[in-house]
mmCIF file with all atom_site columns, C-alpha atoms in Angstrom:
data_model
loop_
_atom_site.group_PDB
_atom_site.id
_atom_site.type_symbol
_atom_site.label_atom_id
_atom_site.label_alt_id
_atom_site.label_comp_id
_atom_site.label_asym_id
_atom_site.label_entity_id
_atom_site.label_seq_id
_atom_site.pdbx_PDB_ins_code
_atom_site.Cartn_x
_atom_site.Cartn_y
_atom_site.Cartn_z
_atom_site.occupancy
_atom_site.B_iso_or_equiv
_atom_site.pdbx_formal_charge
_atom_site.auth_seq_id
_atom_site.auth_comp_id
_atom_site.auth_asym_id
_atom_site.auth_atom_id
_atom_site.pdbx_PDB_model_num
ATOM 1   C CA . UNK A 1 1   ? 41.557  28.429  -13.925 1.00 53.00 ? 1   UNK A CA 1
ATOM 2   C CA . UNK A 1 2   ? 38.379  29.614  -14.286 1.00 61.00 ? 2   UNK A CA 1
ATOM 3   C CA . UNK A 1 3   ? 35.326  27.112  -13.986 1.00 61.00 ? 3   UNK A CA 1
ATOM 4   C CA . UNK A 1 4   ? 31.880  27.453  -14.820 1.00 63.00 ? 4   UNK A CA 1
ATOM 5   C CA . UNK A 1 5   ? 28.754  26.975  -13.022 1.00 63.00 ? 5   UNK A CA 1
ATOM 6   C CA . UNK A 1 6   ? 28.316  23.011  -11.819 1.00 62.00 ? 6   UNK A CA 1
ATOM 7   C CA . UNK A 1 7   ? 24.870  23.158  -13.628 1.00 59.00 ? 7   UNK A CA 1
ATOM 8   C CA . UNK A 1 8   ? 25.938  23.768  -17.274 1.00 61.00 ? 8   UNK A CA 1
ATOM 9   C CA . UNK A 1 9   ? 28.568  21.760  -16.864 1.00 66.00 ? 9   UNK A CA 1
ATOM 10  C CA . UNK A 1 10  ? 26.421  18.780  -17.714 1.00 68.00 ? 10  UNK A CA 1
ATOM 11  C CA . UNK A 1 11  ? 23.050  17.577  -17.712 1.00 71.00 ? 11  UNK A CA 1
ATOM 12  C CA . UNK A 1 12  ? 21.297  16.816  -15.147 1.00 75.00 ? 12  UNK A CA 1
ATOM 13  C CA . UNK A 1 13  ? 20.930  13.096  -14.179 1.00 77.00 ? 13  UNK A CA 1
ATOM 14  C CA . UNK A 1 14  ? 16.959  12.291  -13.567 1.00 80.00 ? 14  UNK A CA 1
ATOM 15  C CA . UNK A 1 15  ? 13.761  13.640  -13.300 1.00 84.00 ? 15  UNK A CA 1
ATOM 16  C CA . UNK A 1 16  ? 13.450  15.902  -10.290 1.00 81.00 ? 16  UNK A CA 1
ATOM 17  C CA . UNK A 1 17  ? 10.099  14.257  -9.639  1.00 84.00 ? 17  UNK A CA 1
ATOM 18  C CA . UNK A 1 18  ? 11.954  11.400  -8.067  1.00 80.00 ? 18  UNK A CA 1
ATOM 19  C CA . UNK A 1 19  ? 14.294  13.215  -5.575  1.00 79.00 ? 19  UNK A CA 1
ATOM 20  C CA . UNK A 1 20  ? 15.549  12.224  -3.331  1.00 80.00 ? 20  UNK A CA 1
ATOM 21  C CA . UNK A 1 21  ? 17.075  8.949   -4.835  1.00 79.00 ? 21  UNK A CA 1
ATOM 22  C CA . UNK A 1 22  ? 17.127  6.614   -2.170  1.00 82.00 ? 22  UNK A CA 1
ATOM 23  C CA . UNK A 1 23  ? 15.169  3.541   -0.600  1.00 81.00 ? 23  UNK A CA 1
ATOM 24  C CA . UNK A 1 24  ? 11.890  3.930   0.485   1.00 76.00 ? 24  UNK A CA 1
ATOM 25  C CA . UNK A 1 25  ? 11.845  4.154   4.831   1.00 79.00 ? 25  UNK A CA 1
ATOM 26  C CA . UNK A 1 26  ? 9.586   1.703   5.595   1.00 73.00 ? 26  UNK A CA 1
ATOM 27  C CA . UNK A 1 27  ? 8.801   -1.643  3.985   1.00 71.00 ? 27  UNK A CA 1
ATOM 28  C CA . UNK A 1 28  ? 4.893   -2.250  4.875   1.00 69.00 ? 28  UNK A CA 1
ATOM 29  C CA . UNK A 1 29  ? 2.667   -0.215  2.830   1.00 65.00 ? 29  UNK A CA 1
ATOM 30  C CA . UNK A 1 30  ? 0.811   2.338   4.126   1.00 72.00 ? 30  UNK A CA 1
ATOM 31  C CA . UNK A 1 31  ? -2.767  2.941   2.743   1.00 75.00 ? 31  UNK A CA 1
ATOM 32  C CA . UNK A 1 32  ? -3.428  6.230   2.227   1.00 79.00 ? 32  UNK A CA 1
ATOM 33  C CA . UNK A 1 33  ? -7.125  6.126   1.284   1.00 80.00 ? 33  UNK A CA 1
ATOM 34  C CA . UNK A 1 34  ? -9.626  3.895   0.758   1.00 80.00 ? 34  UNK A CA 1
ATOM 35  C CA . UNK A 1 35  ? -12.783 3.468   -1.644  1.00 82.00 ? 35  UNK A CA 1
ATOM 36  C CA . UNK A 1 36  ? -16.417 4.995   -1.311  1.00 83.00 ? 36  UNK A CA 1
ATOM 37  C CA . UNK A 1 37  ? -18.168 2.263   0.499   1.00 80.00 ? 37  UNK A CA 1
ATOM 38  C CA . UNK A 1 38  ? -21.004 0.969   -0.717  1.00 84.00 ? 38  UNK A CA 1
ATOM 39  C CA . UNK A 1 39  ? -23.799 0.812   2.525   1.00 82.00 ? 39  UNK A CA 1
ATOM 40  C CA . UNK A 1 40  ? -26.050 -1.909  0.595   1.00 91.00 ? 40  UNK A CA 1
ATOM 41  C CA . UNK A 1 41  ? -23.692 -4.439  0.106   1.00 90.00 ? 41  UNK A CA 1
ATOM 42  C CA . UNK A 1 42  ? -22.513 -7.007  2.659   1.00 90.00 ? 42  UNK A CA 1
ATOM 43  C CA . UNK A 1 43  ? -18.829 -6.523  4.762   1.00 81.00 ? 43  UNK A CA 1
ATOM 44  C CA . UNK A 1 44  ? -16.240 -6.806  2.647   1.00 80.00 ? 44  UNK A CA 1
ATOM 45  C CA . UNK A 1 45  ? -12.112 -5.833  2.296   1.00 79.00 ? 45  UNK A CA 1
ATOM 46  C CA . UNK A 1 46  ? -11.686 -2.885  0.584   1.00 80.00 ? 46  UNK A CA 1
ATOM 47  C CA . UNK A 1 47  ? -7.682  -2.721  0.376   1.00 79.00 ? 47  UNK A CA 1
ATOM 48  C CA . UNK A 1 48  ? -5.273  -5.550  1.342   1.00 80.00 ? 48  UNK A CA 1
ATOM 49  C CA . UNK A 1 49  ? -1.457  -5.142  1.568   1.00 80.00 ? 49  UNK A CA 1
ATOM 50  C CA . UNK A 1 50  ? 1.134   -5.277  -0.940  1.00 83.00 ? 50  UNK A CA 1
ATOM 51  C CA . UNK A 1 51  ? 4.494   -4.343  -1.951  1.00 82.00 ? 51  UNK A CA 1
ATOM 52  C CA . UNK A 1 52  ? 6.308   -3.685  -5.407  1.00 85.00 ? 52  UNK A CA 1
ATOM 53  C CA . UNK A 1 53  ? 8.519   -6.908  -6.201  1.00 90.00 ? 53  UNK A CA 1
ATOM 54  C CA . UNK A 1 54  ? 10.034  -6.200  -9.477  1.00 92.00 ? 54  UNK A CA 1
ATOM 55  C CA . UNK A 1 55  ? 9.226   -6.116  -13.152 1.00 94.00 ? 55  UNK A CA 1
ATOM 56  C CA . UNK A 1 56  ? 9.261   -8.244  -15.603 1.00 96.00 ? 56  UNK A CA 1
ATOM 57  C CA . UNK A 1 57  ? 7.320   -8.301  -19.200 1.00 97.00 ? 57  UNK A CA 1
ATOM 58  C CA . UNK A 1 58  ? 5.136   -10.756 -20.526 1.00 97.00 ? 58  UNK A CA 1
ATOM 59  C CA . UNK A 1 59  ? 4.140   -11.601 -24.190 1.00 97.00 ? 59  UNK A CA 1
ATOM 60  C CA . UNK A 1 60  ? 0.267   -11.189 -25.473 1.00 95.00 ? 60  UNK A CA 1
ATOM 61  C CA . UNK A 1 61  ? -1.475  -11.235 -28.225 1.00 95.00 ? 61  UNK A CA 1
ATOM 62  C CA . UNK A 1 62  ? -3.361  -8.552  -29.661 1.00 93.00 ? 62  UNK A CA 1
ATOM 63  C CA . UNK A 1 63  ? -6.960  -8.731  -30.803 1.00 94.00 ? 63  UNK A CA 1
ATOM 64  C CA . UNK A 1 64  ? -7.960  -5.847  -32.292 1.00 92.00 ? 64  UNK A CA 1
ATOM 65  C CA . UNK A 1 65  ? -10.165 -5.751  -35.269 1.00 94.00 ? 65  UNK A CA 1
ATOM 66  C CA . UNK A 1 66  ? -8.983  -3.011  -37.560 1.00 94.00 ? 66  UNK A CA 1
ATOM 67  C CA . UNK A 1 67  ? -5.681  -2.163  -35.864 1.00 93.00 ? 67  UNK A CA 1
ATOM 68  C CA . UNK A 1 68  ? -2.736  -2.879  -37.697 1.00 93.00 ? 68  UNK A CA 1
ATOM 69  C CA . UNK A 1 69  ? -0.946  -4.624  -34.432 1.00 91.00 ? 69  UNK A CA 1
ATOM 70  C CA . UNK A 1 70  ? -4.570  -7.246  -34.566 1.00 93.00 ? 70  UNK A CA 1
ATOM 71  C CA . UNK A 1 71  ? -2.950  -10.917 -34.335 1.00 93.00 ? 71  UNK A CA 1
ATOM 72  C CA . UNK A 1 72  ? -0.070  -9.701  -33.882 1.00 95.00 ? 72  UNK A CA 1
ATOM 73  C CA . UNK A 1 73  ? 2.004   -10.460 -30.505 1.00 95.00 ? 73  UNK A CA 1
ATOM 74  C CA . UNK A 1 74  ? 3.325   -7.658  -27.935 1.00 94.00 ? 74  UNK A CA 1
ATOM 75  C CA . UNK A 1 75  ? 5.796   -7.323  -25.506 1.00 96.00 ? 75  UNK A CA 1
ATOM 76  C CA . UNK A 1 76  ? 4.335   -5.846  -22.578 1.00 95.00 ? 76  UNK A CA 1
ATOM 77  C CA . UNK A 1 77  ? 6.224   -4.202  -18.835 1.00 95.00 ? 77  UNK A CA 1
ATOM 78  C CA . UNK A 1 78  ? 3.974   -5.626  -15.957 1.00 96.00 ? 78  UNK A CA 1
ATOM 79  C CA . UNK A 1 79  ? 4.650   -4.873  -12.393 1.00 94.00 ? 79  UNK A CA 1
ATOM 80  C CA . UNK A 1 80  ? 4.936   -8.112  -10.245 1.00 94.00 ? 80  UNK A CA 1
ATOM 81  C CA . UNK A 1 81  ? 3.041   -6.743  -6.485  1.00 91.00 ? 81  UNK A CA 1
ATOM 82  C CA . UNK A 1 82  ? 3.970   -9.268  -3.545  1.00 90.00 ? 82  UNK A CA 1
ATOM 83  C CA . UNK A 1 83  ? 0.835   -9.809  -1.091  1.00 88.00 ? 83  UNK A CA 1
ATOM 84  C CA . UNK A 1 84  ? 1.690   -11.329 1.676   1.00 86.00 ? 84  UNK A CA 1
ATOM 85  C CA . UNK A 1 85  ? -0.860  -13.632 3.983   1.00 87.00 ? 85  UNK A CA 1
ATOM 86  C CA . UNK A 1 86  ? -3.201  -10.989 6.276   1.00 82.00 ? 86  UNK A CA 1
ATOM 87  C CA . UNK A 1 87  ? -4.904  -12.387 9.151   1.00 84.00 ? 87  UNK A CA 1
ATOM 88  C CA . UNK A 1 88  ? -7.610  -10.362 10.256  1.00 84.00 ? 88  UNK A CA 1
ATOM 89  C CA . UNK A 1 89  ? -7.197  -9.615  14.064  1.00 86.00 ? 89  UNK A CA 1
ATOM 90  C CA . UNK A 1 90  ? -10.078 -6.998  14.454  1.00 86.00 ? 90  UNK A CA 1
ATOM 91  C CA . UNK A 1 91  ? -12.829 -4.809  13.164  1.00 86.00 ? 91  UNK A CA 1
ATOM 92  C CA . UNK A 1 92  ? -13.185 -1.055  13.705  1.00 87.00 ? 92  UNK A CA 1
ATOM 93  C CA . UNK A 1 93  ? -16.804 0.240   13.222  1.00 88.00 ? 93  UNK A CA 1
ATOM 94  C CA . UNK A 1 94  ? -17.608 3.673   12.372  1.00 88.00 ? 94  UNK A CA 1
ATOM 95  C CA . UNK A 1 95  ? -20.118 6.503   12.798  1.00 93.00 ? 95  UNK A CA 1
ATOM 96  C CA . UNK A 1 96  ? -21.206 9.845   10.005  1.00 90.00 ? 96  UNK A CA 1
ATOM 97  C CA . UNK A 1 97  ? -20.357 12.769  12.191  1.00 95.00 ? 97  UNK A CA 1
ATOM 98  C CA . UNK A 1 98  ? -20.719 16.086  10.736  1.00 96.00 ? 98  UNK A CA 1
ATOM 99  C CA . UNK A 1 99  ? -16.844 16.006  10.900  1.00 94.00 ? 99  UNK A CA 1
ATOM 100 C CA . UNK A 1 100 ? -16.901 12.762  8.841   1.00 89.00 ? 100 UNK A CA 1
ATOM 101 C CA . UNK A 1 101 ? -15.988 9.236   9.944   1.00 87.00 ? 101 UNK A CA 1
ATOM 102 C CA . UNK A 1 102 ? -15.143 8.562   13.030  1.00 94.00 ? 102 UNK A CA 1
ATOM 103 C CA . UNK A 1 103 ? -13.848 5.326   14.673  1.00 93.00 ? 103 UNK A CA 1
ATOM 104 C CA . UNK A 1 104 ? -17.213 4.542   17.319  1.00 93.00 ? 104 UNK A CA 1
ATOM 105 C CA . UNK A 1 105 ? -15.774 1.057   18.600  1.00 90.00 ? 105 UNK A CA 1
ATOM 106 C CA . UNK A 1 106 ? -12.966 -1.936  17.690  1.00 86.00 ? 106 UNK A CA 1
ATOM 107 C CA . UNK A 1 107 ? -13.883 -5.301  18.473  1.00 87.00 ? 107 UNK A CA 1
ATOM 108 C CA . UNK A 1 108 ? -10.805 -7.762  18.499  1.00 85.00 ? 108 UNK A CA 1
ATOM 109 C CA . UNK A 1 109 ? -10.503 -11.882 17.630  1.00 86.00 ? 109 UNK A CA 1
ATOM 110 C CA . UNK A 1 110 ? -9.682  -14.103 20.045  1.00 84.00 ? 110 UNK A CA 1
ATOM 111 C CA . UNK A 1 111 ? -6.401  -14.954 18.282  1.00 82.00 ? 111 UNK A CA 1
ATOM 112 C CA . UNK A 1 112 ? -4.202  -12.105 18.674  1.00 82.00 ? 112 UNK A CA 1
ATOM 113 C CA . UNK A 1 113 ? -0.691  -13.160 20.267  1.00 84.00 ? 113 UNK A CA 1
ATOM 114 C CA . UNK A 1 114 ? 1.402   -11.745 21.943  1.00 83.00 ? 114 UNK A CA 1
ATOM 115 C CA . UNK A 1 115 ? 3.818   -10.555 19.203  1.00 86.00 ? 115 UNK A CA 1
ATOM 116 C CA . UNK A 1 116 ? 1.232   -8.219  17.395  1.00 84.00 ? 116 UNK A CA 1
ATOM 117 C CA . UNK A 1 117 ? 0.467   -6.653  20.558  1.00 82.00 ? 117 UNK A CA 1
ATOM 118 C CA . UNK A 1 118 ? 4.201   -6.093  21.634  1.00 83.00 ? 118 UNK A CA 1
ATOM 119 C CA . UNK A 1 119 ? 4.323   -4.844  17.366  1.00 83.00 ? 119 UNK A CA 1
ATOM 120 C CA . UNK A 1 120 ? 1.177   -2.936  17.390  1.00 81.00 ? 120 UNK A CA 1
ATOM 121 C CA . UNK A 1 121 ? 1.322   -1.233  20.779  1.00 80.00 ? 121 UNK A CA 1
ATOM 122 C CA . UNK A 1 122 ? 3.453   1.728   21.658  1.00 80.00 ? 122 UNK A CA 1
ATOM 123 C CA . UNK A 1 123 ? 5.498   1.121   24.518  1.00 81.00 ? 123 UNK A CA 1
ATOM 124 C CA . UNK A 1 124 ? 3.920   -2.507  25.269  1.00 76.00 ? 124 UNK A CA 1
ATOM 125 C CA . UNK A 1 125 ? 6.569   -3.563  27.848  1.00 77.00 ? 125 UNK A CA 1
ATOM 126 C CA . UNK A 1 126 ? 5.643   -0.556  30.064  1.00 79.00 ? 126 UNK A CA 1
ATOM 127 C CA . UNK A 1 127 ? 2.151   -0.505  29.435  1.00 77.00 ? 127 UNK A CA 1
ATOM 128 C CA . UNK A 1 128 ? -0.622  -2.885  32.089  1.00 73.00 ? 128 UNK A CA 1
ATOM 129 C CA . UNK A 1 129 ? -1.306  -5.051  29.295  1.00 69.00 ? 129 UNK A CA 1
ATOM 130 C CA . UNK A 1 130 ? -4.743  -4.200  29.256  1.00 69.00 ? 130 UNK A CA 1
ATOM 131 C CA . UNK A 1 131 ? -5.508  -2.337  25.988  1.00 68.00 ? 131 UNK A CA 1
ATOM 132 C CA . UNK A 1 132 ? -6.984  -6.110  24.878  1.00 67.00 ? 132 UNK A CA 1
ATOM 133 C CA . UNK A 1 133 ? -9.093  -7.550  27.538  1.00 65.00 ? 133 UNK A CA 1
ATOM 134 C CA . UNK A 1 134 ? -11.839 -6.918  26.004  1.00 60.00 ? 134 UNK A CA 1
ATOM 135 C CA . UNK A 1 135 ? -10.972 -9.421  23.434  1.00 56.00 ? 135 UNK A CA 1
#
């Protein structure tokens, strides 16, 4: 019995783009970059988190003069994006260094318990428990 190669057997199932197919290894988001900061304006956020919920599609109505879709309703895919509540436990200043940004001092509220730093530090039950005095 002789078989053929597994690949022109039958097509392939997906876009390669999204290999491998399996859930995502961490559940926080992770932001990768952040915005050109603008020096003139006052302190601000410039990224929050949030996570990818689902889908669902919502109807609108388009108004378009001269389009042949103007009054006319459309269904539409929209992403629904979770944010959770963020509490703001401390703020990192930075200094221009020829290398680029670099983090010159963190100054920490007065609220942080004791779960986000047995969370946030690395080895926090072996550790003096000192990393936030200064708080």
């Amino acid at each position: 019995f002789n078989m053929s190669n597994r690949k022109f057997e039958r097509p392939r199932h997906g876009h390669l783009g999204f290999v491998p197919r399996k859930r995502c290894g961490r559940s926080k988001a992770k932001i990768q970059a952040f915005p050109k900061d603008n020096v003139t304006e006052k302190p601000h956020f410039t990224a929050f988190p949030g996570y990818k919920a689902g889908m669902t599609h919502v109807m609108r109505e388009i108004e378009r003069p001269g389009s042949r879709l103007n009054k006319k309703e459309l269904v539409d895919a929209v992403t629904v994006i979770e944010t959770p509540a963020a509490i703001v436990v401390g703020v990192i200043g930075y200094a221009a260094t020829v290398n680029g940004l670099k983090a010159l001092t963190t100054v920490w509220a007065n609220h942080v318990s004791d779960g986000f730093k047995r969370r946030f530090s690395k080895n926090y039950y072996r550790s003096k428990k000192n990393a936030y005095e200064n708080v």
